[in-house]
């Protein structure tokens, strides 16, 4: 399946060499994407918050190609060190997108990248990493085609990022992003992420404190998890639930109803993990301290009425979400009562990205 609108007809400029760079944020899904069809088409739409402090910085230099023995000529550096074992991932990405970017075969690329969060923090870097690389490649394409419109730039970037890692397409533009077609969101698409309109101001700079419960690599990757949804007994019910949750969340994001927000977001997180618990083979990514910290958070919310809630990624770490107005008191509570559940007492203070 090729999507014609993203195949360039011709380039108006020819440029020998150059350098581009971009910082792409990570994101945390509120309604989760779990399960996909061919070519990274999601089984259900998802909505995420874009983060501010967790990001990837990438620089791409391009020059005339000198070696034609391989499909692409790429050198890759992570934290200034050559990282050969990351190359296959980038080559797979280039292979998937080469029909949309014919210039990839003609140049030698040097890619340098670094994350703001530690490599061994259990935080996935694929969303921010693939988004940063996709933006860099589109910045190069824009040099060849300066007349490109802004809308096309963002749609194609997100389209390409999706082919690198599904959730990466939500890390290209916007603070709250939907990816996946849904009848209640007219511009939504299975091919790329788009910013959600009309968000209540209570969500401006909404706080996300990431509790690093387990910094190790997770035992089952997300790609393996997506595959286990193929013949999962509850898959269809899950996709229906996610679609319904998109409709509900759209209204909640508009009204700012924080109690409804917490219920929906926590239910989504637990439903994601329920899919893992009931797949064949089954597996558990939460750790005992994940549950202990959740219980402590619930106790805190019940006894203070402070509107905190949590979400989980495909891992043991917890994202604690709360309005900016409660920043100081929640931070104090987390430091005093919840930090102890984190590996080495580590947590990351992040917040929703504001443009
Ligand atoms: O983008 P992937 O293939 O790494 O999958 C991401 C899946 C979740 O992070 C668990 C959910 C989501 O929507 O981001």
CSV table of C-alpha atoms and ligand atoms in Angstrom, one decimal:
chain,number,residue,atom,x,y,z
A,1,UNK,CA,0.0,0.0,0.0
A,2,UNK,CA,1.5,3.3,-1.0
A,3,UNK,CA,0.0,6.6,-0.1
A,4,UNK,CA,0.4,8.8,-3.2
A,5,UNK,CA,0.0,12.1,-1.5
A,6,UNK,CA,3.3,11.6,0.3
A,7,UNK,CA,5.4,10.5,-2.8
A,8,UNK,CA,7.2,13.5,-4.1
A,9,UNK,CA,6.8,14.1,-7.8
A,10,UNK,CA,10.1,16.0,-8.2
A,11,UNK,CA,12.4,18.2,-6.2
A,12,UNK,CA,12.9,21.8,-7.4
A,13,UNK,CA,16.4,22.3,-5.7
A,14,UNK,CA,19.5,20.2,-5.7
A,15,UNK,CA,21.7,20.6,-2.6
A,16,UNK,CA,25.1,18.8,-2.2
A,17,UNK,CA,25.4,18.7,1.6
A,18,UNK,CA,24.0,20.2,4.7
A,19,UNK,CA,23.0,19.7,8.4
A,20,UNK,CA,19.6,19.8,10.1
A,21,UNK,CA,18.6,19.3,13.7
A,22,UNK,CA,15.5,18.8,15.8
A,23,UNK,CA,14.3,18.3,19.3
A,24,UNK,CA,11.3,15.9,19.5
A,25,UNK,CA,9.3,15.3,22.7
A,26,UNK,CA,8.2,12.0,24.1
A,27,UNK,CA,4.4,11.5,24.7
A,28,UNK,CA,2.2,9.6,27.1
A,29,UNK,CA,-1.0,8.0,25.8
A,30,UNK,CA,-4.2,8.6,27.7
A,31,UNK,CA,-6.3,6.4,25.5
A,32,UNK,CA,-3.8,3.6,24.5
A,33,UNK,CA,-2.8,2.2,21.1
A,34,UNK,CA,-2.4,-1.5,21.5
A,35,UNK,CA,-2.9,-3.7,18.5
A,36,UNK,CA,-2.1,-2.9,14.9
A,37,UNK,CA,-2.8,-4.0,11.3
A,38,UNK,CA,-0.3,-4.1,8.4
A,39,UNK,CA,1.9,-1.0,7.8
A,40,UNK,CA,1.4,0.3,11.3
A,41,UNK,CA,-2.3,1.1,11.0
A,42,UNK,CA,-3.7,1.2,14.5
A,43,UNK,CA,-6.6,-1.1,15.5
A,44,UNK,CA,-8.1,1.8,17.5
A,45,UNK,CA,-7.4,5.6,17.8
A,46,UNK,CA,-5.3,6.9,20.7
A,47,UNK,CA,-4.8,10.3,22.3
A,48,UNK,CA,-1.7,11.5,24.1
A,49,UNK,CA,-0.2,14.3,26.1
A,50,UNK,CA,3.1,15.6,24.6
A,51,UNK,CA,5.8,16.0,27.3
A,52,UNK,CA,8.3,18.9,27.8
A,53,UNK,CA,11.3,17.5,29.6
A,54,UNK,CA,11.6,14.0,28.1
A,55,UNK,CA,12.9,14.5,24.6
A,56,UNK,CA,15.4,13.4,21.9
A,57,UNK,CA,17.8,15.8,20.2
A,58,UNK,CA,18.9,14.6,16.8
A,59,UNK,CA,21.3,16.1,14.2
A,60,UNK,CA,21.5,14.7,10.6
A,61,UNK,CA,24.4,15.7,8.3
A,62,UNK,CA,24.1,14.7,4.7
A,63,UNK,CA,26.7,14.6,2.0
A,64,UNK,CA,27.3,12.9,-1.4
A,65,UNK,CA,27.4,9.2,-1.0
A,66,UNK,CA,30.8,7.5,-1.2
A,67,UNK,CA,29.9,3.8,-0.6
A,68,UNK,CA,27.3,2.0,-2.8
A,69,UNK,CA,27.7,-1.5,-1.5
A,70,UNK,CA,24.7,-1.3,0.9
A,71,UNK,CA,21.1,-0.1,0.5
A,72,UNK,CA,21.9,3.1,2.5
A,73,UNK,CA,25.0,4.8,3.8
A,74,UNK,CA,24.5,5.8,7.4
A,75,UNK,CA,26.7,6.4,10.4
A,76,UNK,CA,24.9,6.5,13.8
A,77,UNK,CA,26.2,8.1,17.0
A,78,UNK,CA,24.3,7.9,20.4
A,79,UNK,CA,25.7,10.3,23.0
A,80,UNK,CA,28.6,11.0,20.7
A,81,UNK,CA,29.6,7.3,20.6
A,82,UNK,CA,29.3,5.2,17.4
A,83,UNK,CA,26.4,2.7,18.0
A,84,UNK,CA,26.5,0.0,15.3
A,85,UNK,CA,23.8,-2.0,17.1
A,86,UNK,CA,21.2,0.8,16.6
A,87,UNK,CA,21.8,0.9,12.9
A,88,UNK,CA,19.5,-2.0,11.9
A,89,UNK,CA,16.6,-0.1,13.4
A,90,UNK,CA,17.4,3.0,11.3
A,91,UNK,CA,18.0,0.9,8.2
A,92,UNK,CA,14.6,-0.8,8.6
A,93,UNK,CA,13.0,2.7,9.0
A,94,UNK,CA,14.8,4.0,5.9
A,95,UNK,CA,13.6,0.9,4.0
A,96,UNK,CA,10.0,1.5,5.0
A,97,UNK,CA,10.0,5.1,4.0
A,98,UNK,CA,12.3,5.1,1.0
A,99,UNK,CA,9.5,5.3,-1.6
A,100,UNK,CA,8.3,8.5,0.1
A,101,UNK,CA,11.9,9.9,0.3
A,102,UNK,CA,13.8,8.9,-2.9
A,103,UNK,CA,16.8,11.0,-1.8
A,104,UNK,CA,17.6,8.6,1.0
A,105,UNK,CA,19.4,6.3,-1.6
A,106,UNK,CA,21.6,9.2,-2.9
A,107,UNK,CA,23.3,10.6,0.2
A,108,UNK,CA,25.5,9.6,3.0
A,109,UNK,CA,23.9,10.4,6.4
A,110,UNK,CA,25.5,10.9,9.7
A,111,UNK,CA,22.9,10.8,12.5
A,112,UNK,CA,23.8,12.0,16.0
A,113,UNK,CA,21.3,11.6,18.8
A,114,UNK,CA,20.9,12.0,22.6
A,115,UNK,CA,18.0,11.7,25.0
A,116,UNK,CA,17.2,14.0,27.9
A,117,UNK,CA,16.3,11.0,30.0
A,118,UNK,CA,18.8,8.4,31.0
A,119,UNK,CA,19.1,5.4,28.7
A,120,UNK,CA,18.4,2.9,31.5
A,121,UNK,CA,15.3,4.6,32.9
A,122,UNK,CA,12.8,2.2,31.5
A,123,UNK,CA,11.4,5.1,29.4
A,124,UNK,CA,10.9,4.2,25.8
A,125,UNK,CA,12.9,6.5,23.5
A,126,UNK,CA,11.3,5.2,20.3
A,127,UNK,CA,8.5,7.9,20.1
A,128,UNK,CA,10.8,10.9,20.6
A,129,UNK,CA,13.7,9.2,18.7
A,130,UNK,CA,11.7,8.3,15.6
A,131,UNK,CA,9.9,11.6,15.6
A,132,UNK,CA,13.2,13.6,15.8
A,133,UNK,CA,14.7,11.6,12.9
A,134,UNK,CA,11.5,12.0,10.8
A,135,UNK,CA,11.5,15.8,11.4
A,136,UNK,CA,15.2,16.0,10.4
A,137,UNK,CA,14.6,14.0,7.2
A,138,UNK,CA,11.6,16.3,6.3
A,139,UNK,CA,13.8,19.4,7.0
A,140,UNK,CA,16.2,18.0,4.4
A,141,UNK,CA,13.3,17.3,2.0
A,142,UNK,CA,12.1,20.9,2.5
A,143,UNK,CA,15.5,22.1,1.4
A,144,UNK,CA,14.9,20.3,-1.9
A,145,UNK,CA,11.4,21.5,-2.1
A,146,UNK,CA,11.1,24.9,-0.3
A,147,UNK,CA,7.6,25.5,-1.7
A,148,UNK,CA,6.3,22.7,0.6
A,149,UNK,CA,3.3,23.9,2.7
A,150,UNK,CA,3.4,23.7,6.5
A,151,UNK,CA,0.4,21.4,6.7
A,152,UNK,CA,2.0,19.0,4.3
A,153,UNK,CA,5.3,19.2,6.2
A,154,UNK,CA,3.6,18.1,9.5
A,155,UNK,CA,1.3,15.5,8.0
A,156,UNK,CA,4.1,13.8,6.1
A,157,UNK,CA,6.5,14.0,9.1
A,158,UNK,CA,4.0,12.3,11.3
A,159,UNK,CA,3.2,9.8,8.6
A,160,UNK,CA,6.9,8.9,8.3
A,161,UNK,CA,7.4,8.8,12.1
A,162,UNK,CA,4.5,6.4,12.4
A,163,UNK,CA,6.3,4.0,10.1
A,164,UNK,CA,9.3,4.1,12.5
A,165,UNK,CA,7.2,3.6,15.7
A,166,UNK,CA,3.4,4.0,15.9
A,167,UNK,CA,3.4,6.3,18.9
A,168,UNK,CA,6.1,8.5,17.4
A,169,UNK,CA,3.5,10.0,15.0
A,170,UNK,CA,2.0,11.7,18.1
A,171,UNK,CA,5.3,13.4,18.9
A,172,UNK,CA,5.5,15.8,15.9
A,173,UNK,CA,3.3,18.7,16.6
A,174,UNK,CA,0.7,19.7,19.3
A,175,UNK,CA,0.2,19.3,23.0
A,176,UNK,CA,-2.7,16.9,22.9
A,177,UNK,CA,-2.6,14.7,19.9
A,178,UNK,CA,-5.0,12.1,18.4
A,179,UNK,CA,-3.8,9.4,16.0
A,180,UNK,CA,-6.4,7.1,14.3
A,181,UNK,CA,-9.6,7.8,12.6
A,182,UNK,CA,-12.6,8.6,14.8
A,183,UNK,CA,-16.0,9.9,13.7
A,184,UNK,CA,-16.1,12.5,16.5
A,185,UNK,CA,-12.8,14.1,15.5
A,186,UNK,CA,-13.2,15.2,11.8
A,187,UNK,CA,-9.5,15.6,10.9
A,188,UNK,CA,-8.3,12.4,12.6
A,189,UNK,CA,-6.4,9.9,10.4
A,190,UNK,CA,-5.0,6.4,10.7
A,191,UNK,CA,-2.0,7.7,8.8
A,192,UNK,CA,-0.7,10.5,11.0
A,193,UNK,CA,-1.4,12.3,14.3
A,194,UNK,CA,-3.2,15.7,14.5
A,195,UNK,CA,-3.5,18.1,17.4
A,196,UNK,CA,-6.9,17.9,19.3
A,197,UNK,CA,-8.9,21.1,19.2
A,198,UNK,CA,-10.5,22.9,22.2
A,199,UNK,CA,-8.7,21.8,25.4
A,200,UNK,CA,-9.7,23.2,28.8
A,201,UNK,CA,-7.2,25.5,30.4
A,202,UNK,CA,-6.9,23.2,33.5
A,203,UNK,CA,-4.8,20.9,31.2
A,204,UNK,CA,-2.3,23.7,30.3
A,205,UNK,CA,1.1,22.5,31.6
A,206,UNK,CA,-0.6,19.5,33.2
A,207,UNK,CA,2.0,17.9,35.5
A,208,UNK,CA,3.4,14.4,34.8
A,209,UNK,CA,5.7,13.0,37.4
A,210,UNK,CA,7.2,9.7,36.2
A,211,UNK,CA,7.9,7.3,39.0
A,212,UNK,CA,10.8,5.1,37.9
A,213,UNK,CA,9.7,1.9,39.5
A,214,UNK,CA,12.0,-0.3,37.4
A,215,UNK,CA,14.7,1.1,35.2
A,216,UNK,CA,15.6,-2.3,33.5
A,217,UNK,CA,14.7,-3.3,30.0
A,218,UNK,CA,11.2,-4.8,29.9
A,219,UNK,CA,11.0,-8.5,29.3
A,220,UNK,CA,8.4,-8.2,26.4
A,221,UNK,CA,8.8,-5.5,23.8
A,222,UNK,CA,5.9,-3.4,22.6
A,223,UNK,CA,6.1,-4.9,19.1
A,224,UNK,CA,5.7,-8.4,20.6
A,225,UNK,CA,2.8,-7.1,22.7
A,226,UNK,CA,1.0,-5.6,19.6
A,227,UNK,CA,1.3,-9.0,17.9
A,228,UNK,CA,-0.3,-10.8,20.8
A,229,UNK,CA,-3.5,-8.8,20.1
A,230,UNK,CA,-3.9,-10.7,16.7
A,231,UNK,CA,-5.8,-13.6,18.2
A,232,UNK,CA,-6.5,-12.2,21.7
A,233,UNK,CA,-9.9,-13.3,23.0
A,234,UNK,CA,-10.7,-9.8,24.2
A,235,UNK,CA,-9.2,-7.8,21.3
A,236,UNK,CA,-12.5,-6.7,19.7
A,237,UNK,CA,-14.0,-5.6,23.0
A,238,UNK,CA,-10.9,-3.7,23.7
A,239,UNK,CA,-11.0,-1.8,20.4
A,240,UNK,CA,-14.6,-0.9,21.0
A,241,UNK,CA,-13.8,0.3,24.5
A,242,UNK,CA,-11.0,2.5,23.2
A,243,UNK,CA,-13.2,4.1,20.6
A,244,UNK,CA,-15.8,4.9,23.2
A,245,UNK,CA,-13.2,6.3,25.5
A,246,UNK,CA,-12.0,8.6,22.7
A,247,UNK,CA,-15.5,10.1,22.5
A,248,UNK,CA,-15.6,10.5,26.3
A,249,UNK,CA,-12.1,11.9,26.6
A,250,UNK,CA,-12.8,14.4,23.8
A,251,UNK,CA,-15.6,15.9,25.9
A,252,UNK,CA,-13.6,15.7,29.2
A,253,UNK,CA,-10.7,17.5,27.6
A,254,UNK,CA,-13.1,20.3,26.6
A,255,UNK,CA,-15.0,20.5,29.9
A,256,UNK,CA,-12.1,20.0,32.3
A,257,UNK,CA,-14.0,17.4,34.4
A,258,UNK,CA,-11.0,16.1,36.4
A,259,UNK,CA,-12.8,13.4,38.2
A,260,UNK,CA,-14.0,11.9,34.9
A,261,UNK,CA,-10.5,12.4,33.5
A,262,UNK,CA,-8.9,10.4,36.3
A,263,UNK,CA,-11.4,7.5,36.0
A,264,UNK,CA,-11.0,7.2,32.2
A,265,UNK,CA,-7.2,7.5,32.2
A,266,UNK,CA,-6.7,5.0,35.0
A,267,UNK,CA,-9.2,2.5,33.4
A,268,UNK,CA,-7.3,2.8,30.1
A,269,UNK,CA,-4.0,2.1,31.8
A,270,UNK,CA,-5.4,-1.0,33.6
A,271,UNK,CA,-7.1,-2.2,30.4
A,272,UNK,CA,-3.8,-2.0,28.6
A,273,UNK,CA,-2.2,-4.2,31.2
A,274,UNK,CA,-5.2,-6.5,31.4
A,275,UNK,CA,-4.6,-7.2,27.7
A,276,UNK,CA,-1.1,-8.4,28.7
A,277,UNK,CA,-2.3,-10.4,31.6
A,278,UNK,CA,-4.8,-12.3,29.3
A,279,UNK,CA,-2.7,-12.8,26.2
A,280,UNK,CA,-1.3,-16.1,25.1
A,281,UNK,CA,1.4,-16.3,26.3
A,282,UNK,CA,0.5,-14.0,29.2
A,283,UNK,CA,3.0,-11.7,30.9
A,284,UNK,CA,3.2,-9.0,33.6
A,285,UNK,CA,5.1,-5.8,33.2
A,286,UNK,CA,3.9,-4.2,36.5
A,287,UNK,CA,6.1,-4.8,39.5
A,288,UNK,CA,5.1,-5.2,43.1
A,289,UNK,CA,6.0,-1.5,43.7
A,290,UNK,CA,3.8,-0.4,40.8
A,291,UNK,CA,0.8,-1.7,42.7
A,292,UNK,CA,2.1,-0.4,46.1
A,293,UNK,CA,2.6,3.1,44.7
A,294,UNK,CA,-0.9,3.1,43.0
A,295,UNK,CA,-2.5,2.1,46.3
A,296,UNK,CA,-0.6,4.9,48.0
A,297,UNK,CA,-1.8,7.4,45.4
A,298,UNK,CA,-5.4,6.3,45.7
A,299,UNK,CA,-5.1,6.7,49.5
A,300,UNK,CA,-3.7,10.2,48.9
A,301,UNK,CA,-6.5,11.2,46.5
A,302,UNK,CA,-9.2,9.8,48.8
A,303,UNK,CA,-8.0,11.5,51.9
A,304,UNK,CA,-7.2,14.9,50.4
A,305,UNK,CA,-9.5,15.2,47.3
A,306,UNK,CA,-6.4,16.4,45.3
A,307,UNK,CA,-7.2,15.4,41.7
A,308,UNK,CA,-4.2,13.1,41.0
A,309,UNK,CA,-4.5,10.1,38.8
A,310,UNK,CA,-2.0,7.7,37.2
A,311,UNK,CA,-1.4,6.1,33.8
A,312,UNK,CA,1.0,3.4,32.8
A,313,UNK,CA,3.0,2.8,29.6
A,314,UNK,CA,3.9,-0.7,28.5
A,315,UNK,CA,6.2,-1.1,31.5
A,316,UNK,CA,6.4,-0.9,35.3
A,317,UNK,CA,6.8,2.9,35.6
A,318,UNK,CA,3.9,5.1,36.6
A,319,UNK,CA,3.0,8.5,35.2
A,320,UNK,CA,1.3,10.6,38.0
A,321,UNK,CA,-0.9,13.3,36.4
A,322,UNK,CA,-2.2,16.4,38.2
A,323,UNK,CA,-3.1,20.0,37.5
A,324,UNK,CA,-0.3,22.7,37.7
A,325,UNK,CA,-2.2,24.4,40.5
A,326,UNK,CA,-1.4,21.4,42.8
A,327,UNK,CA,2.3,21.2,41.8
A,328,UNK,CA,3.9,22.0,45.1
A,329,UNK,CA,1.7,19.9,47.4
A,330,UNK,CA,1.7,16.8,45.1
A,331,UNK,CA,5.5,17.0,44.7
A,332,UNK,CA,5.9,17.2,48.5
A,333,UNK,CA,3.7,14.1,48.9
A,334,UNK,CA,5.5,12.2,46.2
A,335,UNK,CA,8.9,13.0,47.7
A,336,UNK,CA,7.8,12.1,51.2
A,337,UNK,CA,5.6,9.0,50.6
A,338,UNK,CA,6.0,7.6,47.2
A,339,UNK,CA,9.6,8.1,46.2
A,340,UNK,CA,10.5,5.1,48.3
A,341,UNK,CA,8.8,2.8,45.8
A,342,UNK,CA,11.0,4.0,42.9
A,343,UNK,CA,14.3,2.3,42.0
A,344,UNK,CA,17.1,4.3,43.6
A,345,UNK,CA,14.4,6.8,44.6
A,346,UNK,CA,14.4,8.3,41.1
A,347,UNK,CA,11.5,10.2,39.5
A,348,UNK,CA,11.3,12.6,36.6
A,349,UNK,CA,9.3,15.8,36.9
A,350,UNK,CA,7.7,16.5,33.5
A,351,UNK,CA,4.6,18.4,32.2
A,352,UNK,CA,2.5,18.8,29.1
A,353,UNK,CA,4.3,20.6,26.4
A,354,UNK,CA,3.0,24.1,25.7
A,355,UNK,CA,3.5,25.7,22.3
B,1,LIG,O1,4.6,2.9,19.4
B,1,LIG,P1,4.8,1.6,19.9
B,1,LIG,O2,4.8,0.5,18.9
B,1,LIG,O3,6.0,1.5,20.8
B,1,LIG,O4,3.6,1.2,20.9
B,1,LIG,C1,3.2,2.0,22.0
B,1,LIG,C2,2.2,1.4,22.8
B,1,LIG,C3,1.9,2.1,24.1
B,1,LIG,O5,3.0,3.0,24.5
B,1,LIG,C4,1.8,1.1,25.2
B,1,LIG,C5,0.6,2.9,24.0
B,1,LIG,C6,0.6,4.2,23.3
B,1,LIG,O6,-0.4,4.5,22.7
B,1,LIG,O7,1.6,4.9,23.3
